Coordinates of C-alpha atoms in Angstrom, one line a residue:
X1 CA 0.0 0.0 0.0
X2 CA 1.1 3.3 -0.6
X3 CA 0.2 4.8 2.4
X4 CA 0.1 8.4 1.3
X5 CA -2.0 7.9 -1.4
X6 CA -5.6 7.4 -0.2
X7 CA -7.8 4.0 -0.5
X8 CA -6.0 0.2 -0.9
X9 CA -6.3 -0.2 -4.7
X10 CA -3.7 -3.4 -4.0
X11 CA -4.7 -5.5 -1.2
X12 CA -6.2 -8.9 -2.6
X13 CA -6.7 -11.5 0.3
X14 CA -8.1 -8.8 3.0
X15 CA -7.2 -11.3 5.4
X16 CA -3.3 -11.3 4.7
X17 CA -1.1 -8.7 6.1
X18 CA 0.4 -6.7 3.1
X19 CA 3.6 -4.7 3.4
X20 CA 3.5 -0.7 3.4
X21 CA 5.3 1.6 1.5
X22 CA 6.3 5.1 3.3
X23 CA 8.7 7.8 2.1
X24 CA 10.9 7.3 4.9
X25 CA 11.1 3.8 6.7
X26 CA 12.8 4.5 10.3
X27 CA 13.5 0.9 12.2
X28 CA 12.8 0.1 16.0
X29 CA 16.4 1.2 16.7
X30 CA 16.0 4.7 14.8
X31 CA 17.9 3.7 12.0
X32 CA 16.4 5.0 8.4
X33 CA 17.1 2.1 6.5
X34 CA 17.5 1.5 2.3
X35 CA 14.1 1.0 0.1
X36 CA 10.8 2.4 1.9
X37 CA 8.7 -1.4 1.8
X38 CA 9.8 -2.8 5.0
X39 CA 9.6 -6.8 4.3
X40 CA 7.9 -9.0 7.0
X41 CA 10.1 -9.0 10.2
X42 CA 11.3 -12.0 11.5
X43 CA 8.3 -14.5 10.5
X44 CA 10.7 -17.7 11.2
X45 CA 10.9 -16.9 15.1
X46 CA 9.2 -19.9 15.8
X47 CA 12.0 -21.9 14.7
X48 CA 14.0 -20.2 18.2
X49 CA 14.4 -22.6 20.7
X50 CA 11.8 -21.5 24.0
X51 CA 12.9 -21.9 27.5
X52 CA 9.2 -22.3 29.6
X53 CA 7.3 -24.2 26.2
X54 CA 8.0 -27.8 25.8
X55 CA 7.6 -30.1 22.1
X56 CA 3.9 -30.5 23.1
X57 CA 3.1 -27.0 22.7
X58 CA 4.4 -26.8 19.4
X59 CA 2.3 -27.8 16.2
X60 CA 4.0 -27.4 13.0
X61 CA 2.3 -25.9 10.3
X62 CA 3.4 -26.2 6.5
X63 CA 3.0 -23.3 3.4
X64 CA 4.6 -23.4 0.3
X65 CA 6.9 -26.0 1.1
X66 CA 8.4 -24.5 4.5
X67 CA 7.4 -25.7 8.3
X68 CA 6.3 -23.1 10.2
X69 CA 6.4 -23.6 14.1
X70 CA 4.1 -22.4 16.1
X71 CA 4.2 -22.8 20.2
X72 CA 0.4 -22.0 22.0
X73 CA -1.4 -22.6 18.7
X74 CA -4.4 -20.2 19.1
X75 CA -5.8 -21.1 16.0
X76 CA -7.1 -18.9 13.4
X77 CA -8.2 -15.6 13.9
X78 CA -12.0 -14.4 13.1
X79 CA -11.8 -13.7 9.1
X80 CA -13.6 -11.9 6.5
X81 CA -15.6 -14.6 4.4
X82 CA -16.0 -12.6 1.3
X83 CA -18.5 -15.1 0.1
X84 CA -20.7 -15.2 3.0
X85 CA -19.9 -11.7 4.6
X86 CA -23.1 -12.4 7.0
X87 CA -20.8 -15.7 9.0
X88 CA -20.2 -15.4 12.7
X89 CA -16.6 -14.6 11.8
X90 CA -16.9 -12.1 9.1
X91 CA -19.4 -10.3 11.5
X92 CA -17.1 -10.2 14.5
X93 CA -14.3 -9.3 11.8
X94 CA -16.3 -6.8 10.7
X95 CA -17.1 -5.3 14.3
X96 CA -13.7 -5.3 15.6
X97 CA -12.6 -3.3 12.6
X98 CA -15.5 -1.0 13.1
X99 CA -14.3 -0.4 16.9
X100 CA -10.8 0.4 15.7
X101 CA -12.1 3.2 13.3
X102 CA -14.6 4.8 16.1
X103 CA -11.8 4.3 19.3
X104 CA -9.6 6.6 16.9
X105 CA -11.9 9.1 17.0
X106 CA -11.1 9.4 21.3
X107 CA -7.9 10.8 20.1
X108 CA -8.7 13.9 18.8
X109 CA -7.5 17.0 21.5
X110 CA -10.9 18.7 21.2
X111 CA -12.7 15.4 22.8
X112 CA -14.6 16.6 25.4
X113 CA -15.4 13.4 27.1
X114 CA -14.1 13.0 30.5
X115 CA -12.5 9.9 32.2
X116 CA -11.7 9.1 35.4
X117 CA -7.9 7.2 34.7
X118 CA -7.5 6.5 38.2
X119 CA -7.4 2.4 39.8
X120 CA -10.7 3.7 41.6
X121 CA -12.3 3.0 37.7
X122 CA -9.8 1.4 35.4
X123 CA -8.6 -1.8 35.7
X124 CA -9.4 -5.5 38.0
X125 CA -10.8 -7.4 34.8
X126 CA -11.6 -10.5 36.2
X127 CA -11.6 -13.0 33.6
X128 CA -10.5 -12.2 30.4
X129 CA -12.7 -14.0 27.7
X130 CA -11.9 -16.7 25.8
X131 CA -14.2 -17.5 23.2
X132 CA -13.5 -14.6 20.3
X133 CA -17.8 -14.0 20.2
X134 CA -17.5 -12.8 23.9
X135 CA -14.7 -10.3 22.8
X136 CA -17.9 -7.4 22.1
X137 CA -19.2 -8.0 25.7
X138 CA -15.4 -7.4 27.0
X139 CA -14.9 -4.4 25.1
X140 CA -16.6 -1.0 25.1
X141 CA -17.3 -0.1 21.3
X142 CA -18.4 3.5 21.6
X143 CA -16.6 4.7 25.0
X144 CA -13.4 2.8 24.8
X145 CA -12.0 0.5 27.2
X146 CA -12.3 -2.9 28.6
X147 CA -14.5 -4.5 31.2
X148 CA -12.5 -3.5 34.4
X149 CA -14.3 -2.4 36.8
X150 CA -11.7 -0.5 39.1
X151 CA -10.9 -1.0 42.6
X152 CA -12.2 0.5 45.8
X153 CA -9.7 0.7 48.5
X154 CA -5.5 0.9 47.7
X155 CA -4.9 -2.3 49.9
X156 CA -2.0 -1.1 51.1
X157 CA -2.7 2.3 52.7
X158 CA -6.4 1.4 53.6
X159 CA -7.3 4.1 51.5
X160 CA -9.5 5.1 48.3
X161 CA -8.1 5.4 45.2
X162 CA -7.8 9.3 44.6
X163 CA -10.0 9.9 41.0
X164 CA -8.1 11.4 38.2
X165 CA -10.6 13.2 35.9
X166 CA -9.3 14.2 32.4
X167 CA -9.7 14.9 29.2
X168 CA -10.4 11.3 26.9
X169 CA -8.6 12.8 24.3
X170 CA -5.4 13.5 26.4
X171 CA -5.2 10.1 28.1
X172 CA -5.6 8.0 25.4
X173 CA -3.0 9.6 23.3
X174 CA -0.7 9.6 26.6
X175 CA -1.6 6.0 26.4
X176 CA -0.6 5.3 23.0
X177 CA 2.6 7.5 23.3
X178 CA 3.7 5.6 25.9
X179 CA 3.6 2.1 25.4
X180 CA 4.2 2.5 21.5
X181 CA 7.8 1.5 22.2
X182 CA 8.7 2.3 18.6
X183 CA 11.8 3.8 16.7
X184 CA 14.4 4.7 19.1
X185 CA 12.8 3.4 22.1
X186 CA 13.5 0.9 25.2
X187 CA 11.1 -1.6 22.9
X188 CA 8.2 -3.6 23.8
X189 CA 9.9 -6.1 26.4
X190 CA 12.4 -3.8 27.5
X191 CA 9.6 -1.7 28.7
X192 CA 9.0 -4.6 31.1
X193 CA 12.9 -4.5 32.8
X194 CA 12.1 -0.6 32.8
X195 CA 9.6 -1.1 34.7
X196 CA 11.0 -4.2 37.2
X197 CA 14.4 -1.2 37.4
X198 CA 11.3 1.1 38.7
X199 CA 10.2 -1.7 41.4
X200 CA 13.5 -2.8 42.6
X201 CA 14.4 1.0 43.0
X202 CA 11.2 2.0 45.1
X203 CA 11.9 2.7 49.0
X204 CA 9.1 0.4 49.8
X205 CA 10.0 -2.8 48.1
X206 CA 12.2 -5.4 49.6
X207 CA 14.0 -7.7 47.3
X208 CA 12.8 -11.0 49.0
X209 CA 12.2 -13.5 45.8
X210 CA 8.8 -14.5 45.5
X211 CA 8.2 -12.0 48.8
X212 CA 9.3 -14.8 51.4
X213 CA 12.9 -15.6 52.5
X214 CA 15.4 -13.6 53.3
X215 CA 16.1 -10.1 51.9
X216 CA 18.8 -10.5 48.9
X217 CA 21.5 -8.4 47.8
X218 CA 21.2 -6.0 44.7
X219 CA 23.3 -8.3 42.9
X220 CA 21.2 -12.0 43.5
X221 CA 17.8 -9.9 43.5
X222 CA 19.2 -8.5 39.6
X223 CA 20.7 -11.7 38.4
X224 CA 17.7 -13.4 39.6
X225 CA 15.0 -11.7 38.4
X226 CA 16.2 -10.9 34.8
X227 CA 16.6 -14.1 34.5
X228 CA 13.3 -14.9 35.1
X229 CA 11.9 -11.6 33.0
X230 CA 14.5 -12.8 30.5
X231 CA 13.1 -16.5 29.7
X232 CA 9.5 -14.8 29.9
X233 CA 9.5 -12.1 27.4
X234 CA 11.7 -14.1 25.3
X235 CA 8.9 -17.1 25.0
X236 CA 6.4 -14.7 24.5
X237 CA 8.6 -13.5 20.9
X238 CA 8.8 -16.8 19.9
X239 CA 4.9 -17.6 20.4
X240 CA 3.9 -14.5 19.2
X241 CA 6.0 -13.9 16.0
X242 CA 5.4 -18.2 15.7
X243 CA 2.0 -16.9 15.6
X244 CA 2.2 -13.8 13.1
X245 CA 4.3 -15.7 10.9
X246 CA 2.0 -18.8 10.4
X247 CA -1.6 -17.0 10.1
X248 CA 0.0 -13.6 8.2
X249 CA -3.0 -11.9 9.3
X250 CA -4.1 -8.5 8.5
X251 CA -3.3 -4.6 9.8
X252 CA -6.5 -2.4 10.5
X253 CA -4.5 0.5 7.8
X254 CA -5.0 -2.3 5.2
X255 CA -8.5 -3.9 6.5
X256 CA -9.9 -0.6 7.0
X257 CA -9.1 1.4 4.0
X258 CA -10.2 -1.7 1.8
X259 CA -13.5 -2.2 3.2
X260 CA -14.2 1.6 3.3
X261 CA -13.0 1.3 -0.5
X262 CA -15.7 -1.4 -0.9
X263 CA -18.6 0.9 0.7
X264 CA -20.9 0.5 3.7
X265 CA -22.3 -3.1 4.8
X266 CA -25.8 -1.7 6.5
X267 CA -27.9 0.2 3.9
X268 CA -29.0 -2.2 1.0
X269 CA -30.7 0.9 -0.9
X270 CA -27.6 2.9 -1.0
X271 CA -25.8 2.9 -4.1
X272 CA -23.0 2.3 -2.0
X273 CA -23.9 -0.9 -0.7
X274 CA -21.4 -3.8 -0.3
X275 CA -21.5 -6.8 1.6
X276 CA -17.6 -6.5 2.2
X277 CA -17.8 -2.6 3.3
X278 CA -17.5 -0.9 6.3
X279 CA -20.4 -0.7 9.1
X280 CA -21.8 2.3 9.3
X281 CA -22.4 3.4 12.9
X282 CA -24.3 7.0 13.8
X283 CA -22.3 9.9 15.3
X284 CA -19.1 8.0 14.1
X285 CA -19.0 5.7 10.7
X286 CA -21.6 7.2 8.6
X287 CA -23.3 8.2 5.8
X288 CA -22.2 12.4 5.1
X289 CA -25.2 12.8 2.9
X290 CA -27.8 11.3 5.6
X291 CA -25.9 11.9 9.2
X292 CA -23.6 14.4 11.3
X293 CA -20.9 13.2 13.5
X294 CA -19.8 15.0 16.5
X295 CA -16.0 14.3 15.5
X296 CA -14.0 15.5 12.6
X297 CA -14.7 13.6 9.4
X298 CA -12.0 12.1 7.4
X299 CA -12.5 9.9 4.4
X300 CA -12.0 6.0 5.7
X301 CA -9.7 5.6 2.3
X302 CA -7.7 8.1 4.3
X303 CA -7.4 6.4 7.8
X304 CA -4.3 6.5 9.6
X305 CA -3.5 4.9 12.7
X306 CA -1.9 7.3 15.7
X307 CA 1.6 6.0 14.5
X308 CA 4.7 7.7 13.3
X309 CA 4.7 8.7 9.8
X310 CA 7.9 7.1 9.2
X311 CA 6.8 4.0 10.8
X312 CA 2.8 3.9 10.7
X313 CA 2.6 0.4 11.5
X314 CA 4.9 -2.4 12.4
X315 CA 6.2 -4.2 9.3
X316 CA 4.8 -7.6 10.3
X317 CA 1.1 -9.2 10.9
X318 CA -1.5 -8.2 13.4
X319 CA -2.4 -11.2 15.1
X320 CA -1.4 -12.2 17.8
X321 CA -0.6 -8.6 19.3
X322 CA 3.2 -8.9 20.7
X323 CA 2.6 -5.9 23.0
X324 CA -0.3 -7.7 25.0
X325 CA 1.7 -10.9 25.1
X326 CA 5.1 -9.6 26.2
X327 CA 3.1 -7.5 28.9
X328 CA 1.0 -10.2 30.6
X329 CA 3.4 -12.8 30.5
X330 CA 6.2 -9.8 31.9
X331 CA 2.6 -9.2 34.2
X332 CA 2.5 -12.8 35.5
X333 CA 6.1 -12.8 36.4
X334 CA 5.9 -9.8 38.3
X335 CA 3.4 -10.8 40.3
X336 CA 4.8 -14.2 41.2
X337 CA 8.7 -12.7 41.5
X338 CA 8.0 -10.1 43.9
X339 CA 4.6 -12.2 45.7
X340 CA 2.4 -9.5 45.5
X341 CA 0.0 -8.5 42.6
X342 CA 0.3 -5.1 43.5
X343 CA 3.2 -2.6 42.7
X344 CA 4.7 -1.1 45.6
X345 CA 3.0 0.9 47.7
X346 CA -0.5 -0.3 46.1
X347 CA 0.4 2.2 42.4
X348 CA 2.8 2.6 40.3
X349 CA 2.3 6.2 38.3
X350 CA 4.0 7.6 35.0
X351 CA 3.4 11.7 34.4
X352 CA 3.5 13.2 31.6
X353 CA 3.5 17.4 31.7
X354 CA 0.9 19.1 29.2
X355 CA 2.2 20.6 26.0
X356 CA 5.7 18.6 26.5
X357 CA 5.3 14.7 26.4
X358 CA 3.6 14.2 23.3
X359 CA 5.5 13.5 20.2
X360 CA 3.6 13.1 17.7
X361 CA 1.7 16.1 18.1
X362 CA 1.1 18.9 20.4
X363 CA -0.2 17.7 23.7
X364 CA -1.6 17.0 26.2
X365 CA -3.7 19.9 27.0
X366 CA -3.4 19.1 30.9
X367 CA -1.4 16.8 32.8
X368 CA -2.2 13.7 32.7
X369 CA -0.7 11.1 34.9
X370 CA -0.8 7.4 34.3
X371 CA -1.9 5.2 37.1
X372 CA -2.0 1.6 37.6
X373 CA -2.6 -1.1 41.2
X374 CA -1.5 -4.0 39.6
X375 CA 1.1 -5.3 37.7
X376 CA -1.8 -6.8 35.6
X377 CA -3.8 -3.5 35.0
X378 CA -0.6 -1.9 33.5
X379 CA -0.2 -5.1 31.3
X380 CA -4.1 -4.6 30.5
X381 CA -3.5 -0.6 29.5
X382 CA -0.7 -1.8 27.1
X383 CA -2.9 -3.7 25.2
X384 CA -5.4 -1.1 25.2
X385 CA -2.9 1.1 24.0
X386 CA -2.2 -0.5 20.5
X387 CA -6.3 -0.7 20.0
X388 CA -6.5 3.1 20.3
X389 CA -3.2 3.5 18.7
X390 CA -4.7 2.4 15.5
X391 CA -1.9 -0.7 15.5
X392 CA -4.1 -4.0 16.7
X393 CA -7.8 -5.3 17.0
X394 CA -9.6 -6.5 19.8
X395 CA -9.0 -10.3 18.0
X396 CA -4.9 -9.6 17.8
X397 CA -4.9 -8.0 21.5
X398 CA -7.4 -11.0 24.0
X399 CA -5.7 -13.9 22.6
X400 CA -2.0 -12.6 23.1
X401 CA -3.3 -11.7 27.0
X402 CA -4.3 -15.4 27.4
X403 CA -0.8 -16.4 26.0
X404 CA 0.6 -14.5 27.5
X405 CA -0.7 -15.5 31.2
X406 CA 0.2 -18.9 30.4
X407 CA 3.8 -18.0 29.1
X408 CA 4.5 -16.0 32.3
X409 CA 3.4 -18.3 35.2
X410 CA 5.6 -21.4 33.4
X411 CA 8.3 -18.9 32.2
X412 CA 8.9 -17.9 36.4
X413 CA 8.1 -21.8 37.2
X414 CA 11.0 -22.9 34.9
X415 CA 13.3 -20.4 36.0
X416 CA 12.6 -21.0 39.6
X417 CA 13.6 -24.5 38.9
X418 CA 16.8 -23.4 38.6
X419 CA 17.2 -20.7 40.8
X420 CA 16.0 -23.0 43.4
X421 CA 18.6 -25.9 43.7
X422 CA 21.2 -23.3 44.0
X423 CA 23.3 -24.6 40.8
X424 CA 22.1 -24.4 37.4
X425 CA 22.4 -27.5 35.3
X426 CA 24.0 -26.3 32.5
X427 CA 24.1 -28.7 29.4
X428 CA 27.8 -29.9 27.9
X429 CA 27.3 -29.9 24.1
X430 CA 30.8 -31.3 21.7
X431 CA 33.3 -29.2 21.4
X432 CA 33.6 -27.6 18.2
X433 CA 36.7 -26.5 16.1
X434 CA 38.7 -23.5 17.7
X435 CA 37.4 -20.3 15.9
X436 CA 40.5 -18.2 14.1
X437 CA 41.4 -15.2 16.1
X438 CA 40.4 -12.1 14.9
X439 CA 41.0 -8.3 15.4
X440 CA 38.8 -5.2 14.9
X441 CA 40.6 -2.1 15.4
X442 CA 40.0 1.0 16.4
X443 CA 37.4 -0.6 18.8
X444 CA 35.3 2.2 19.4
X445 CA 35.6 3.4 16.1
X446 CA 34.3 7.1 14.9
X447 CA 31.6 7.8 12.2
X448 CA 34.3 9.4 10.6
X449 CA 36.8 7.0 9.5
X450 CA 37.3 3.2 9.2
X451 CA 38.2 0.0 11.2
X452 CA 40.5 -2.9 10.0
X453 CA 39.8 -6.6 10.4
X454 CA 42.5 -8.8 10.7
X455 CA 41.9 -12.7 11.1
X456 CA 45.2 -15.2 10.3
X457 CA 46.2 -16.3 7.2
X458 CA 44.6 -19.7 6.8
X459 CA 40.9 -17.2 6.8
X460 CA 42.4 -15.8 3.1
X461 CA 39.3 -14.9 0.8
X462 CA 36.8 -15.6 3.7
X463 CA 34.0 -13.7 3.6
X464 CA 33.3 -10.4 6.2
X465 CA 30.1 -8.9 7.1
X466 CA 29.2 -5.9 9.4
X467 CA 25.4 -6.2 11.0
X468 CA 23.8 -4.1 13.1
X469 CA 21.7 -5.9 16.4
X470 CA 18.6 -6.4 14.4
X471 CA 20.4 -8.1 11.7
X472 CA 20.5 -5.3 8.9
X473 CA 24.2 -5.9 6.8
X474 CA 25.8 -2.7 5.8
X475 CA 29.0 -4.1 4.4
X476 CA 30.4 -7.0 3.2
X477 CA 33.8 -7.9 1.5
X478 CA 36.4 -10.4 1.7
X479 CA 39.7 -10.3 3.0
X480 CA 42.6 -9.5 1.6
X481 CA 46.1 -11.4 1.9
X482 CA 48.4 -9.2 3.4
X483 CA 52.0 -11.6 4.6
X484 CA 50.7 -13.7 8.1
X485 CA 47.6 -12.2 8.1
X486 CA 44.8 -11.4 6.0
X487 CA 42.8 -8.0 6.5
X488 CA 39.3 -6.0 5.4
X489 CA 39.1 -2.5 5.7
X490 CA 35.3 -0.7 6.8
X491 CA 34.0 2.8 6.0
X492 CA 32.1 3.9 9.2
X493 CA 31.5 6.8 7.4
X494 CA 27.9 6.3 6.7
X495 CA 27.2 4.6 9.8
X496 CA 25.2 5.6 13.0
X497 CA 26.5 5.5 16.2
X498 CA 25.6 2.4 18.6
X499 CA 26.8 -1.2 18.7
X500 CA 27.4 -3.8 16.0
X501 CA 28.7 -7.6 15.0
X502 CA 31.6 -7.7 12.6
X503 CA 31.7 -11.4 11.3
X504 CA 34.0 -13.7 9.1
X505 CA 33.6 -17.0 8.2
X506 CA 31.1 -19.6 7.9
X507 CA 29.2 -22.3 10.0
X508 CA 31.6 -23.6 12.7
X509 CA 34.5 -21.5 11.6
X510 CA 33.1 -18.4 11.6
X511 CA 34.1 -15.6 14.3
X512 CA 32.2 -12.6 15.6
X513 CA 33.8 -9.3 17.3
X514 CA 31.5 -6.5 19.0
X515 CA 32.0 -2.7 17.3
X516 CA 31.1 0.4 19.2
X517 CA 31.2 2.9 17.1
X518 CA 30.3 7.0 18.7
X519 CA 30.7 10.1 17.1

């Protein structure tokens, strides 16, 4: 899709995700990268080895000849039928694309709806549902929101939860700001050891694993719970992209822009009557020539989720939604590392000042100040996030949650089983063939010169690559015979500062030095 250009004249399958094309592609670690179609990212994570989700929980699906793993199978997700558009699943397909159209319109800085953001009214879902045709009951279409009923008393002081009363426009963009976790950010699962950094740090938590024993050193209480945070998040990628990979679903910039491009699905004696269109819905979706909204109209060809124009949407499939499964399963580990569902002190708050913490716009018109009890509700306003955010359905976002709960209470079980005995059992694997030694110098380096490899001779015409962390090659070459040793030479001239993997060789043989290269 070209996404400046309005409508979706390219999408065929409206069920598949489909690739964007922007002027300017910026990547999760700010880098603007070559070519402005970002390809699928990472659709093979599967195939990654987890550390809490055994054989069983794998099923292996096959497409075109390659085996896509996939651990928590959640099955497919609710799909347009575009020969019978009135099925159960086209209709909730249908509905949780309508909800993502009218939630955008809580965005806007002129909504005059007011919210109380406080514990007192957000959060404590009970149960989150299973079945996808309870997903309407959990979810609020017209006021946004799940079914969280709030909490009374802080448990921990005794005392009400103080309300909050703001502006819905300024909290749900605060919301979507921050837990987007895009370009140049801490990212998804590192929001997660942001916020354990925050918990370990408070005055009134004590580092007593699981809350019992005795009180640990900074040191044991670190080592111990990243490594339990660690194997969490990290089975939650390889579900969740497992997941995306296999069932390629659609984004709502695609679904949403194709369907308006269809027509309207409610009025059979309008001339713009399809089966496969948009439902209209009064004061939101609708007709101009019959109804008046009370929120700015835009053309649906035009839709655009509250994203980054250089990034708009991530460049791989909707469901399941990896924000919602890092967070719960993060959530569940929390809960059971420190013993207590609640953050310290019975809230945890982020604050964001009023014209100065929105970036991508002006904003927000008063302070707002995020608020959560548990380490659950914060998980659940993540998820919530991406819905307003224009980024994920109501179908990509309750799934991933159930995931994730399971991934989280196995992912802490498995690592207590290590941390528990006091050793850990590490496997002993073959040894391999010594790796050649090799030299990068200067190490840092300067964006404004080059580095030298050096490996020995017997590595003559080997191959050399420079990648950044996300796997991105910027150079590659082979090396050059020069007496006892062989040398490559690299412009870091066009490169950005930060960290990356200089590699030469193949399979067994190959050997991989760390580059920090500053200004």
């Amino acid at each position: 899709m070209m996404v400046t250009f309005p409508g979706d004249s390219t999408l065929v399958d409206p069920n598949r995700w489909q690739p964007l094309a922007l002027t300017m592609f910026i990547d999760q670690n700010g880098n603007p990268l070559p070519g402005t179609t970002p390809k699928f990212l990472t659709p093979a994570w599967g195939s990654v080895t987890p550390c809490a989700m055994l054989p069983g929980d794998r099923t292996i699906h096959n497409r075109g000849g390659f085996d896509y793993p996939v651990y928590m199978d959640p099955g497919p997700p609710p799909m347009l039928d575009t020969l019978d558009t009135a099925s159960p699943g086209s209709q909730l397909c249908k509905w949780a694309f309508e909800l993502v159209a009218v939630w955008s319109s809580h965005l806007k800085a002129a909504d005059t709806q007011m919210l109380d953001i406080s514990p007192a009214s957000l959060g404590n879902n009970a149960t989150l549902p299973a079945p996808p045709e309870a997903f309407p009951a959990f979810c609020n279409l017209t006021g946004g929101g799940d079914a969280g009923t709030g909490r009374p008393l802080n448990p921990r002081t005794g005392l009400p939860y103080t309300p909050q009363v703001v502006p819905r426009g300024d909290f749900t963009r605060v919301l979507a700001e921050f837990w987007a976790d895009g370009p140049t950010s801490e990212t998804p699962p590192g929001h997660w050891f942001t916020i354990l950094n925050d918990v370990s740090g408070h005055p009134l938590f004590t580092k007593r694993f699981r809350g019992q024993g005795p009180v640990l050193d900074d040191l044991q209480w670190d080592v111990k719970s990243y490594f339990a945070l660690g194997g969490a998040v990290h089975a939650a990628a390889i579900s969740a992209w497992g997941i995306k990979g296999w069932y390629d679903f659609v984004r709502p910039i695609s679904a949403i822009r194709w369907m308006a491009g269809k027509g309207q699905c409610n009025d059979t004696t309008l001339a713009s009557y399809s089966p496969m269109g948009i439902p209209l819905l009064p004061g939101y979706i609708s007709n101009p020539a019959t109804g008046v909204a009370d929120v700015g109209w835009i053309l649906a060809a035009n839709w655009f989720p509250y994203q980054r124009p250089t990034f708009v949407t991530p460049p791989f499939a909707g469901y399941i939604s990896g924000h919602s499964t890092y967070s719960r399963a993060a959530a569940e580990v929390m809960t059971s590392l420190t013993g207590d569902e609640y953050f310290p002190g019975g809230m945890a708050k982020f604050h964001a000042t009023n014209h100065q913490f929105l970036v991508f716009e002006d904003g927000p018109s008063v302070d707002v100040t995020l608020q959560w009890a548990t380490y659950r509700d914060a998980s659940d306003q993540c998820s919530l996030s991406r819905i307003w955010g224009g980024i994920h359905l109501p179908i990509d976002d309750i799934p991933g949650r159930l995931i994730g709960c399971n991934i989280g209470v196995r992912a802490f079980t498995h690592a207590w089983s290590y941390l528990e005995s006091g050793t850990l059992a590490v496997p002993m694997y073959a040894s391999q063939p010594a790796a050649p030694a090799m030299a990068v110098y200067p190490n840092p380096a300067r964006t404004t010169g080059h580095v030298t490899v050096t490996v020995d001779a017997a590595m003559a015409a080997a191959p050399v690559e420079l990648f950044d962390v996300m796997g991105h090659r910027f150079a590659q070459g082979k090396l050059v015979a020069n007496g006892a040793q062989t040398r490559f030479a690299i412009d870091t001239g066009a490169l950005r500062p930060g960290v990356y993997l200089v590699r030469s060789g193949r399979g067994v043989s190959a050997t991989t030095r760390r580059l920090l290269v500053v200004r």
